[in-house]
Amino acid sequence: MEAIKSYIEQNQEKFLNELFDFLKIPSVSADSAYQADVQKAADWLVSRFGELNMDRVEVYPTEGHPIVYAEKIIDDNRPTILVYGHYDVQPPDPIELWDSPPFEPVVKDGKIYARGACDDKGQAYMHLKAIEVLNQGGELPCNVKFIVEGEEEIGSDHLEEFVRKYKDMLSADIILVSDTSMIANDVPSITVGLRGLSYVEVEVTGPNRDLHSGVYGGAIDNPINILCEMIASLKDPETGKITVEGFYDKVEELSAEYREEMGRRPFDRAAYLADLDMADTGGEKGYSELERASIRPTLDVNGIWGGYIGEGAKTVLPSKAFAKISMRLVPHQVSDEITDLFVKHFQKIAPSSVKVEVRPHHGGEAAVVSTETPGYKAAAKAMETSFGKTPIPTREGGSIPIVALFQEVLGLDTVLMGFGLDSDAIHSPNEHYGVFNYLKGIETIPLFHKNFAELAK
Amino acid sequence: MEAIKSYIEQNQEKFLNELFDFLKIPSVSADSAYQADVQKAADWLVSRFGELNMDRVEVYPTEGHPIVYAEKIIDDNRPTILVYGHYDVQPPDPIELWDSPPFEPVVKDGKIYARGACDDKGQAYMHLKAIEVLNQGGELPCNVKFIVEGEEEIGSDHLEEFVRKYKDMLSADIILVSDTSMIANDVPSITVGLRGLSYVEVEVTGPNRDLHSGVYGGAIDNPINILCEMIASLKDPETGKITVEGFYDKVEELSAEYREEMGRRPFDRAAYLADLDMADTGGEKGYSELERASIRPTLDVNGIWGGYIGEGAKTVLPSKAFAKISMRLVPHQVSDEITDLFVKHFQKIAPSSVKVEVRPHHGGEAAVVSTETPGYKAAAKAMETSFGKTPIPTREGGSIPIVALFQEVLGLDTVLMGFGLDSDAIHSPNEHYGVFNYLKGIETIPLFHKNFAELAK
């Protein structure tokens, strides 16, 4: 324990510089303009793994972005930890809102500012450094395997094929992932629940060309107005419930006990609103903010566009309007089923004056992980040691579809031991990750390896 | 008459080539990137006026784009015609939908394809060529003055100041404008009614930064969803009426007789829908398509944007959403009053979870012109001669705010003798103007000058 701490202290500058090199590569998976950079990030990881004397380091190309695989097998009798992470990042826009360039990492007030600093380059790279730490003590306590993919931010479209194809190579006893957050730096927590996702793009077409709003305005329906009306109708104005038929059919209703226990999680509503500079929250009636953001499904428009959006005024009655709409799902809701329900519903509510097309993007299943597994216990004990506090099991609002995938294909539980904070602004301008959190992760992960070696015997 | 016709025949290639030079200048007033081109278009006009031996040709700079003025005074005892036109054009986007580049004019099937071909470069330039035609016959029948502005497509923001400042210089007996359309090439018409305009840009702000839709989704209101709900609420789903309080208070209710006469205007609904490739029209209940597009007010979203609109999927809960919204107004509705009503209403319907800002763009008043004036009669007689048919007086859906401005400041009626067609795709990709219409205008306008010299005595 002391050896780990002192090694980290002596090497923290090196650890930070290595992460900075990683963050400088703009590996934006959603935008094909960055394709070469995504490849570059994969190659960079290969070199870093090379320095950790793994038995095997390989890049597996996919039809999308490549998957980096690495492994070190000490002894077939020891338990095996399969670490998952991703090296791709969200697009940086709106880029003008960044205080410093998204791909030129800087440390301010003890925080690393850069796209991917927390999600997930910073958190994924902790696991490589944890191996470096363990290497100092000689043999690794467990066998270790790594999958670091480049398509998490666009739905891990080619991961399932890879996992199915290399099922045997990936055999392990537990999946370990750091891609979630804790309640606070002095309130460690482990995520035991995640929401699923259904994501669609809709296109509403009115007239076959843009028209003059004076000549045609009033006579025909405007596809932007229609799209707004259709989107507005997706939520009940009274209850805030989503109106898509069948949407709630499989939603898990949680016990009063669970909701009460969950309610004990510290939540300062005033501070929450102040941080967002909002006067009020909003959403489904009858549930708290924490509940609405974790155990309840949602429907959010992630993007909308149509007509003239340039400088000045243009009196156009546009031909088309578009929106990107995503739904966060809770356990038992099935992503593909919800997507189908949405497509049917959206087609059904379209007036006869427009044509509607709905293009499904990626989806993912919700997941709940048990606190009774050796994996969870090893993580809880590790955090207890490094933070000096027993972590709280929490449900998160985000989605990590691979948890359900690993459960189904590899039959493995996943431990979601994340070190980020909800305030890290992931997916937003000025994403950041605490230097404390980065180093604390590098300190805690080796303890997990040691504990798991004991508990999984 | 025959002299005019033969001169036009001999010079039609020259007339077309000159217009092409004009159309090649991308004088897009809405986008500051084209500022130099707008100036270039003004300078080009000055040279053309120079060739018509006017007494005076001047460019008046404004805080926006310049105004070109020209005049030829033959005799103070003769009536004076003040011709108005504009040399600025709408932005060409969506540029990918043009079959040929918007600023490289081409003639296909007897039509000139280019941005501004009809609105208003083609129609404005006819008036210069009409002077050239009249010059052949020696003296002009009337004194003539020209105002050609460069901000019509962005609301003529600086024209009013100019007109008030140079009230005396602009003294005349009639305003003549070709910036409207006829029913068909074999159904000439003269516009006697125009709609006004109120145009605003709205900004809805939710959280102070873009957020992760998993971490925050469900807990807080999404500004895009809210904007859609607010826009949807602006129209009554049953009646299609606009819900802004007081919006209809001053709307002119037309007599059954007038509506019946208007109903006689040929309208082929099936052809109308087929041309737009739409299965149905939509709008205010109880009014026909022609009525909804001319004598009734409207509310159209001209543009909307917010969140992630790039390639792929981004699970962002955005900070802001925007829309450009315009309302077409009918006689007696006052643009500024309607804008105020909209601002108040939009602020009022905003939920406490968001901040709303409404920025008024330009507006303009509706207008109705009498068929009993010498000006109207001179135009009707001119068209009767050149087309061989008496033109029908019509109400149009578009807006030419300057008509009300000239009435108020100069106390002058405006004759709206346009030669375009509703199918010319003005403000749209592949805008075009018939060679027939261009030459027919050059043939008809000199007749107007002659007729007006008689009738205005």
Coordinates of C-alpha atoms in Angstrom, one line a residue, chain A:
Chain A
M1 CA 0.0 0.0 0.0
E2 CA 2.7 2.5 1.0
A3 CA 4.9 1.3 -1.8
I4 CA 2.0 2.0 -4.3
K5 CA 1.5 5.5 -2.8
S6 CA 5.1 6.5 -3.0
Y7 CA 5.6 5.2 -6.5
I8 CA 2.6 7.2 -7.6
E9 CA 3.9 10.3 -5.9
Q10 CA 7.3 10.0 -7.6
N11 CA 5.8 9.4 -11.0
Q12 CA 2.7 11.6 -11.0
E13 CA 4.3 14.1 -13.4
K14 CA 5.1 11.3 -15.8
F15 CA 1.6 9.9 -15.4
L16 CA 0.1 13.3 -16.2
N17 CA 2.4 14.0 -19.2
E18 CA 1.5 10.6 -20.7
L19 CA -2.2 11.3 -20.4
F20 CA -1.7 14.7 -22.0
D21 CA -0.1 13.0 -25.0
F22 CA -3.2 10.8 -25.2
L23 CA -5.6 13.8 -24.9
K24 CA -3.8 15.7 -27.6
I25 CA -5.0 13.2 -30.2
P26 CA -8.5 14.4 -31.4
S27 CA -10.0 10.9 -31.7
V28 CA -13.6 12.0 -32.4
S29 CA -15.4 8.8 -33.6
A30 CA -18.6 10.5 -34.7
D31 CA -17.0 12.6 -37.4
S32 CA -15.2 11.0 -40.3
A33 CA -13.0 14.0 -40.6
Y34 CA -11.1 12.7 -37.6
Q35 CA -10.7 9.1 -38.8
A36 CA -6.9 9.3 -39.0
D37 CA -6.7 10.7 -35.5
V38 CA -8.8 7.8 -34.1
Q39 CA -6.4 5.3 -35.7
K40 CA -3.5 7.4 -34.2
A41 CA -5.0 7.1 -30.7
A42 CA -5.2 3.3 -31.1
D43 CA -1.6 3.1 -32.2
W44 CA -0.5 5.3 -29.3
L45 CA -2.2 2.9 -26.9
V46 CA -0.4 0.0 -28.5
S47 CA 3.0 1.6 -27.7
R48 CA 2.0 2.3 -24.1
F49 CA 0.9 -1.3 -23.7
G50 CA 4.2 -2.3 -25.2
E51 CA 6.0 -0.6 -22.3
L52 CA 4.0 -2.7 -19.7
N53 CA 5.5 -6.0 -20.9
M54 CA 2.2 -7.6 -21.7
D55 CA 2.3 -11.0 -23.4
R56 CA 0.2 -9.8 -26.3
V57 CA -0.8 -6.5 -27.7
E58 CA -2.9 -6.3 -30.9
V59 CA -5.1 -4.0 -32.9
Y60 CA -8.2 -5.6 -34.3
P61 CA -9.6 -3.6 -37.3
T62 CA -13.4 -3.4 -37.6
E63 CA -15.6 -2.0 -40.3
G64 CA -15.6 1.1 -38.1
H65 CA -12.7 2.1 -35.8
P66 CA -10.2 -0.5 -34.5
I67 CA -10.2 -2.3 -31.1
V68 CA -7.0 -2.5 -29.1
Y69 CA -6.5 -5.7 -27.2
A70 CA -3.8 -6.6 -24.7
E71 CA -3.3 -9.4 -22.2
K72 CA -0.9 -10.8 -19.6
I73 CA -1.4 -14.3 -18.3
I74 CA 0.5 -15.0 -15.2
D75 CA -1.0 -18.4 -14.2
D76 CA -4.1 -20.1 -15.6
N77 CA -5.1 -20.9 -12.0
R78 CA -5.4 -17.2 -11.1
P79 CA -8.5 -15.2 -11.7
T80 CA -8.6 -13.1 -14.8
I81 CA -9.7 -9.4 -14.9
L82 CA -11.0 -8.1 -18.3
V83 CA -10.6 -4.3 -18.3
Y84 CA -12.8 -2.4 -20.8
G85 CA -12.3 1.2 -21.8
H86 CA -12.6 3.4 -24.9
Y87 CA -10.2 5.8 -26.5
D88 CA -12.7 7.7 -28.7
V89 CA -14.2 11.0 -27.6
Q90 CA -17.3 13.1 -28.2
P91 CA -17.2 15.9 -30.7
P92 CA -15.8 19.1 -29.1
D93 CA -18.5 21.4 -30.4
P94 CA -19.8 23.9 -29.5
I95 CA -16.1 24.7 -29.7
E96 CA -16.5 28.4 -29.1
L97 CA -17.6 27.7 -25.5
W98 CA -14.3 26.1 -24.5
D99 CA -12.0 28.3 -22.3
S100 CA -9.0 26.5 -23.7
P101 CA -8.6 24.4 -26.9
P102 CA -10.3 21.0 -26.3
F103 CA -7.2 19.1 -27.6
E104 CA -4.6 21.1 -25.8
P105 CA -4.8 19.8 -22.2
V106 CA -4.1 22.1 -19.4
V107 CA -4.3 21.8 -15.6
K108 CA -6.3 24.5 -13.8
D109 CA -7.2 24.5 -10.1
G110 CA -6.1 20.8 -9.9
K111 CA -8.2 19.8 -12.9
I112 CA -7.2 18.5 -16.3
Y113 CA -9.2 20.3 -19.0
A114 CA -9.5 18.5 -22.4
R115 CA -12.1 16.6 -24.4
G116 CA -11.8 13.0 -23.1
A117 CA -10.0 14.0 -19.9
C118 CA -12.6 12.1 -17.9
D119 CA -14.6 10.3 -20.6
D120 CA -12.9 8.0 -21.1
K121 CA -9.2 8.5 -21.9
G122 CA -8.3 9.7 -18.4
Q123 CA -10.2 6.9 -16.7
A124 CA -9.1 4.2 -19.2
Y125 CA -5.4 5.2 -18.9
M126 CA -5.5 4.8 -15.1
H127 CA -5.8 1.0 -15.7
L128 CA -2.6 1.0 -17.8
K129 CA -0.8 2.9 -15.0
A130 CA -2.2 0.5 -12.4
I131 CA -0.4 -2.3 -14.2
E132 CA 2.8 -0.3 -14.2
V133 CA 2.3 0.2 -10.4
L134 CA 1.7 -3.6 -9.9
N135 CA 4.7 -4.4 -12.0
Q136 CA 6.9 -2.7 -9.4
G137 CA 5.8 -5.3 -6.9
G138 CA 6.8 -8.2 -9.2
E139 CA 4.1 -10.5 -10.4
L140 CA 0.6 -9.3 -11.1
P141 CA -1.9 -10.8 -8.6
C142 CA -4.4 -11.6 -11.4
N143 CA -4.2 -12.3 -15.1
V144 CA -5.3 -9.3 -17.0
K145 CA -6.9 -8.6 -20.4
F146 CA -7.7 -5.3 -21.9
I147 CA -10.3 -4.2 -24.6
V148 CA -10.0 -0.5 -25.5
E149 CA -12.4 0.4 -28.3
G150 CA -12.9 3.4 -30.5
E151 CA -16.6 3.5 -31.0
E152 CA -18.2 3.9 -27.6
E153 CA -19.4 7.4 -28.3
I154 CA -21.2 6.2 -31.4
G155 CA -22.7 3.1 -30.0
S156 CA -20.0 0.4 -30.1
D157 CA -21.4 -0.7 -33.4
H158 CA -18.7 -3.3 -34.0
L159 CA -17.9 -4.4 -30.5
E160 CA -20.6 -7.1 -30.3
E161 CA -19.2 -8.8 -33.4
F162 CA -15.7 -8.7 -31.9
V163 CA -16.8 -10.1 -28.5
R164 CA -18.8 -12.9 -30.1
K165 CA -15.9 -13.8 -32.5
Y166 CA -13.2 -13.8 -29.8
K167 CA -15.4 -15.2 -27.0
D168 CA -12.7 -17.7 -25.9
M169 CA -9.8 -15.2 -26.1
L170 CA -11.8 -12.9 -23.8
S171 CA -12.7 -15.5 -21.2
A172 CA -12.3 -14.0 -17.7
D173 CA -13.8 -13.9 -14.2
I174 CA -14.9 -10.3 -14.1
I175 CA -15.1 -7.1 -16.2
L176 CA -13.7 -4.0 -14.8
V177 CA -14.7 -0.6 -16.2
S178 CA -13.9 3.0 -15.2
D179 CA -16.3 5.1 -17.3
T180 CA -18.7 6.3 -14.6
S181 CA -18.7 8.8 -11.8
M182 CA -18.7 9.0 -8.0
I183 CA -20.9 11.1 -5.8
A184 CA -18.0 13.3 -4.6
N185 CA -14.3 13.1 -3.9
D186 CA -15.1 12.5 -0.2
V187 CA -18.2 10.3 -0.9
P188 CA -16.9 7.4 -3.0
S189 CA -19.6 5.3 -4.8
I190 CA -19.8 2.4 -7.2
T191 CA -22.4 2.3 -10.0
V192 CA -24.7 -0.7 -9.8
G193 CA -27.3 0.5 -12.3
L194 CA -27.2 2.1 -15.7
R195 CA -29.9 3.3 -18.2
G196 CA -30.2 1.9 -21.7
L197 CA -30.5 4.0 -24.9
S198 CA -32.7 4.3 -28.0
Y199 CA -31.5 7.0 -30.4
V200 CA -33.3 8.0 -33.7
E201 CA -33.0 10.7 -36.3
V202 CA -36.2 12.0 -37.7
E203 CA -36.8 13.8 -41.0
V204 CA -40.0 15.7 -41.8
T205 CA -40.5 16.7 -45.4
G206 CA -43.2 19.2 -46.5
P207 CA -43.0 20.8 -49.9
N208 CA -40.4 19.3 -52.4
R209 CA -38.4 22.6 -52.3
D210 CA -37.9 25.6 -50.1
L211 CA -40.6 28.2 -50.7
H212 CA -41.3 31.9 -50.3
S213 CA -43.1 32.2 -47.0
G214 CA -45.1 35.1 -48.4
V215 CA -46.3 33.3 -51.5
Y216 CA -47.1 30.0 -49.8
G217 CA -47.3 30.9 -46.1
G218 CA -50.6 30.0 -44.6
A219 CA -51.8 27.8 -47.4
I220 CA -49.6 24.8 -46.6
D221 CA -48.1 23.2 -43.5
N222 CA -44.6 24.2 -42.6
P223 CA -42.5 21.1 -41.8
I224 CA -40.7 22.9 -38.9
N225 CA -43.9 23.9 -37.3
I226 CA -45.2 20.3 -37.8
L227 CA -42.0 18.8 -36.4
C228 CA -42.3 21.0 -33.3
E229 CA -45.9 20.0 -32.9
M230 CA -45.0 16.3 -33.2
I231 CA -42.2 16.6 -30.7
A232 CA -44.3 18.6 -28.3
S233 CA -46.9 15.8 -28.4
L234 CA -44.4 13.2 -27.3
K235 CA -44.8 14.3 -23.7
D236 CA -48.0 14.7 -21.6
P237 CA -48.1 18.3 -20.5
E238 CA -49.7 17.3 -17.2
T239 CA -47.7 14.3 -16.1
G240 CA -44.5 14.8 -18.1
K241 CA -44.9 11.2 -19.2
I242 CA -43.8 10.1 -22.6
T243 CA -46.8 9.4 -24.9
V244 CA -45.3 6.8 -27.2
E245 CA -47.7 3.9 -27.0
G246 CA -46.3 1.0 -24.9
F247 CA -43.3 3.0 -23.8
Y248 CA -43.8 2.2 -20.1
D249 CA -45.1 -1.3 -20.4
K250 CA -41.8 -3.0 -19.2
V251 CA -40.5 -0.2 -17.0
E252 CA -39.3 -1.6 -13.7
E253 CA -41.3 -0.2 -10.7
L254 CA -38.9 0.1 -7.8
S255 CA -39.9 -0.6 -4.2
A256 CA -40.6 2.2 -1.8
E257 CA -37.7 0.8 0.3
Y258 CA -35.3 1.2 -2.6
R259 CA -36.5 4.7 -3.4
E260 CA -36.2 5.6 0.2
E261 CA -32.6 4.3 0.5
M262 CA -31.8 6.1 -2.8
G263 CA -33.3 9.3 -1.3
R264 CA -30.6 9.2 1.4
R265 CA -28.0 10.0 -1.2
P266 CA -26.9 13.6 -0.5
F267 CA -28.6 16.0 -2.9
D268 CA -28.5 19.8 -2.6
R269 CA -31.2 21.1 -4.9
A270 CA -30.3 24.7 -4.5
A271 CA -26.6 24.0 -5.4
Y272 CA -27.7 21.8 -8.3
L273 CA -29.8 24.6 -9.8
A274 CA -27.1 27.2 -9.1
D275 CA -24.5 25.1 -10.8
L276 CA -26.8 24.9 -13.9
D277 CA -27.9 28.6 -13.5
M278 CA -31.6 27.4 -13.7
A279 CA -34.5 28.7 -11.7
D280 CA -36.3 25.3 -11.7
T281 CA -36.0 21.7 -12.8
G282 CA -38.7 19.9 -14.7
G283 CA -39.8 16.4 -15.8
E284 CA -42.0 13.5 -14.9
K285 CA -44.3 14.3 -12.0
G286 CA -44.0 12.2 -8.8
Y287 CA -40.3 11.6 -8.9
S288 CA -37.3 13.5 -7.5
E289 CA -34.5 14.9 -9.7
L290 CA -32.2 12.0 -8.7
E291 CA -34.9 9.5 -9.6
R292 CA -35.8 11.1 -12.9
A293 CA -32.1 11.1 -13.8
S294 CA -31.5 7.5 -13.0
I295 CA -34.4 5.1 -12.4
R296 CA -36.9 6.7 -14.9
P297 CA -36.8 6.7 -18.7
T298 CA -36.5 9.9 -20.7
L299 CA -37.0 11.5 -24.1
D300 CA -34.7 14.3 -25.1
V301 CA -34.1 16.1 -28.3
N302 CA -30.3 16.1 -28.8
G303 CA -30.4 18.3 -31.9
I304 CA -32.8 20.0 -34.2
W305 CA -32.3 21.9 -37.5
G306 CA -34.2 23.1 -40.5
G307 CA -34.8 26.2 -42.7
Y308 CA -32.5 29.2 -42.7
I309 CA -30.1 29.2 -39.7
G310 CA -27.6 31.7 -41.0
E311 CA -27.0 35.4 -40.2
G312 CA -30.0 37.8 -40.6
A313 CA -33.5 37.0 -41.7
K314 CA -34.7 34.8 -44.6
T315 CA -38.4 34.5 -45.2
V316 CA -38.3 30.9 -46.3
L317 CA -40.9 28.2 -45.9
P318 CA -38.5 25.2 -45.8
S319 CA -38.9 21.8 -47.4
K320 CA -37.4 19.8 -44.5
A321 CA -36.9 19.8 -40.8
F322 CA -34.7 17.3 -38.8
A323 CA -34.2 16.2 -35.2
K324 CA -32.0 13.8 -33.3
I325 CA -34.0 12.3 -30.5
S326 CA -32.8 9.9 -27.8
M327 CA -34.6 8.0 -25.1
R328 CA -32.8 6.7 -21.9
L329 CA -34.2 3.4 -20.9
V330 CA -34.4 1.6 -17.5
P331 CA -34.0 -2.2 -16.7
H332 CA -36.4 -4.5 -18.6
Q333 CA -37.1 -1.9 -21.4
V334 CA -35.6 -3.4 -24.6
S335 CA -33.8 -0.8 -26.8
D336 CA -34.9 -2.3 -30.2
E337 CA -38.5 -2.6 -29.0
I338 CA -38.6 1.0 -27.8
T339 CA -37.1 2.1 -31.1
D340 CA -39.8 0.2 -33.0
L341 CA -42.5 1.7 -30.8
F342 CA -41.1 5.2 -31.4
V343 CA -40.9 4.7 -35.2
K344 CA -44.5 3.4 -35.3
H345 CA -45.8 6.2 -33.1
F346 CA -44.0 9.0 -34.9
Q347 CA -45.2 7.8 -38.3
K348 CA -48.7 7.5 -36.8
I349 CA -48.9 11.1 -35.5
A350 CA -47.6 12.7 -38.7
P351 CA -50.3 14.7 -40.5
S352 CA -51.1 13.8 -44.1
S353 CA -49.4 17.0 -45.3
V354 CA -45.9 15.8 -44.6
K355 CA -43.7 12.7 -45.2
V356 CA -41.8 11.4 -42.2
E357 CA -38.7 9.2 -42.1
V358 CA -37.2 7.8 -38.9
R359 CA -33.6 6.5 -39.0
P360 CA -32.6 4.5 -35.9
H361 CA -29.1 5.2 -34.6
H362 CA -27.4 2.9 -32.1
G363 CA -29.1 1.7 -28.9
G364 CA -28.1 -0.1 -25.8
E365 CA -29.7 -2.0 -22.9
A366 CA -30.0 -0.9 -19.3
A367 CA -28.3 -2.9 -16.6
V368 CA -28.2 -3.6 -12.9
V369 CA -25.3 -5.3 -11.2
S370 CA -25.3 -7.2 -7.9
T371 CA -23.5 -6.0 -4.8
E372 CA -23.1 -9.6 -3.8
T373 CA -20.4 -10.6 -6.3
P374 CA -16.7 -11.0 -5.5
G375 CA -16.1 -8.2 -8.1
Y376 CA -18.3 -5.7 -6.3
K377 CA -16.8 -6.6 -2.9
A378 CA -13.2 -6.3 -4.2
A379 CA -14.0 -2.9 -5.6
A380 CA -15.8 -1.7 -2.4
K381 CA -12.8 -2.9 -0.3
A382 CA -10.3 -1.2 -2.6
M383 CA -12.1 2.1 -2.3
E384 CA -12.6 1.7 1.4
T385 CA -8.8 1.4 1.7
S386 CA -7.9 4.2 -0.6
F387 CA -10.6 6.7 0.3
G388 CA -11.0 5.6 4.0
K389 CA -14.8 5.3 3.4
T390 CA -17.2 2.6 2.4
P391 CA -18.5 3.4 -1.1
I392 CA -22.3 3.8 -1.7
P393 CA -23.9 1.7 -4.4
T394 CA -25.7 4.1 -6.9
R395 CA -27.8 4.0 -10.0
E396 CA -26.6 6.2 -12.9
G397 CA -28.5 7.9 -15.7
G398 CA -26.0 7.3 -18.4
S399 CA -25.6 4.2 -20.6
I400 CA -22.8 1.7 -21.0
P401 CA -24.5 -0.8 -23.3
I402 CA -21.5 -3.1 -23.2
V403 CA -22.4 -4.1 -19.7
A404 CA -25.4 -6.0 -21.0
L405 CA -23.4 -7.3 -23.9
F406 CA -20.7 -8.8 -21.7
Q407 CA -23.3 -10.3 -19.5
E408 CA -25.0 -12.0 -22.4
V409 CA -22.1 -13.1 -24.5
L410 CA -19.4 -13.7 -21.9
G411 CA -21.7 -14.4 -19.0
L412 CA -19.6 -12.0 -16.9
D413 CA -20.6 -9.4 -14.3
T414 CA -19.2 -5.9 -14.7
V415 CA -17.8 -3.8 -11.9
L416 CA -18.3 -0.1 -12.7
M417 CA -15.6 1.6 -10.5
G418 CA -15.5 5.1 -11.8
F419 CA -13.6 8.0 -10.4
G420 CA -15.2 10.9 -12.3
L421 CA -17.7 13.4 -11.0
D422 CA -21.0 14.5 -12.5
S423 CA -19.6 18.0 -12.6
D424 CA -16.8 17.0 -14.9
A425 CA -18.7 18.3 -17.9
I426 CA -18.3 15.2 -20.0
H427 CA -19.9 15.6 -23.5
S428 CA -19.8 19.4 -22.8
P429 CA -17.4 22.3 -23.4
N430 CA -14.6 22.4 -20.8
E431 CA -14.7 18.7 -19.9
H432 CA -12.3 18.1 -17.1
Y433 CA -11.0 15.5 -14.7
G434 CA -9.5 16.0 -11.3
V435 CA -5.8 15.3 -10.9
F436 CA -6.8 13.9 -7.5
N437 CA -9.3 11.6 -9.2
Y438 CA -6.8 10.4 -11.8
L439 CA -4.2 9.6 -9.2
K440 CA -6.7 8.1 -6.8
G441 CA -7.8 5.8 -9.5
I442 CA -4.2 4.7 -10.2
E443 CA -4.0 4.0 -6.4
T444 CA -7.2 2.1 -6.1
I445 CA -7.2 -0.1 -9.1
P446 CA -4.1 -2.1 -8.0
L447 CA -5.9 -2.8 -4.7
F448 CA -8.8 -4.1 -6.7
H449 CA -6.5 -6.6 -8.4
K450 CA -5.1 -7.7 -5.1
N451 CA -8.5 -8.0 -3.4
F452 CA -10.0 -9.8 -6.4
A453 CA -7.2 -12.4 -6.3
E454 CA -8.3 -13.2 -2.8
L455 CA -12.1 -13.0 -3.1
A456 CA -12.4 -14.8 -6.4
K457 CA -10.3 -17.9 -5.3

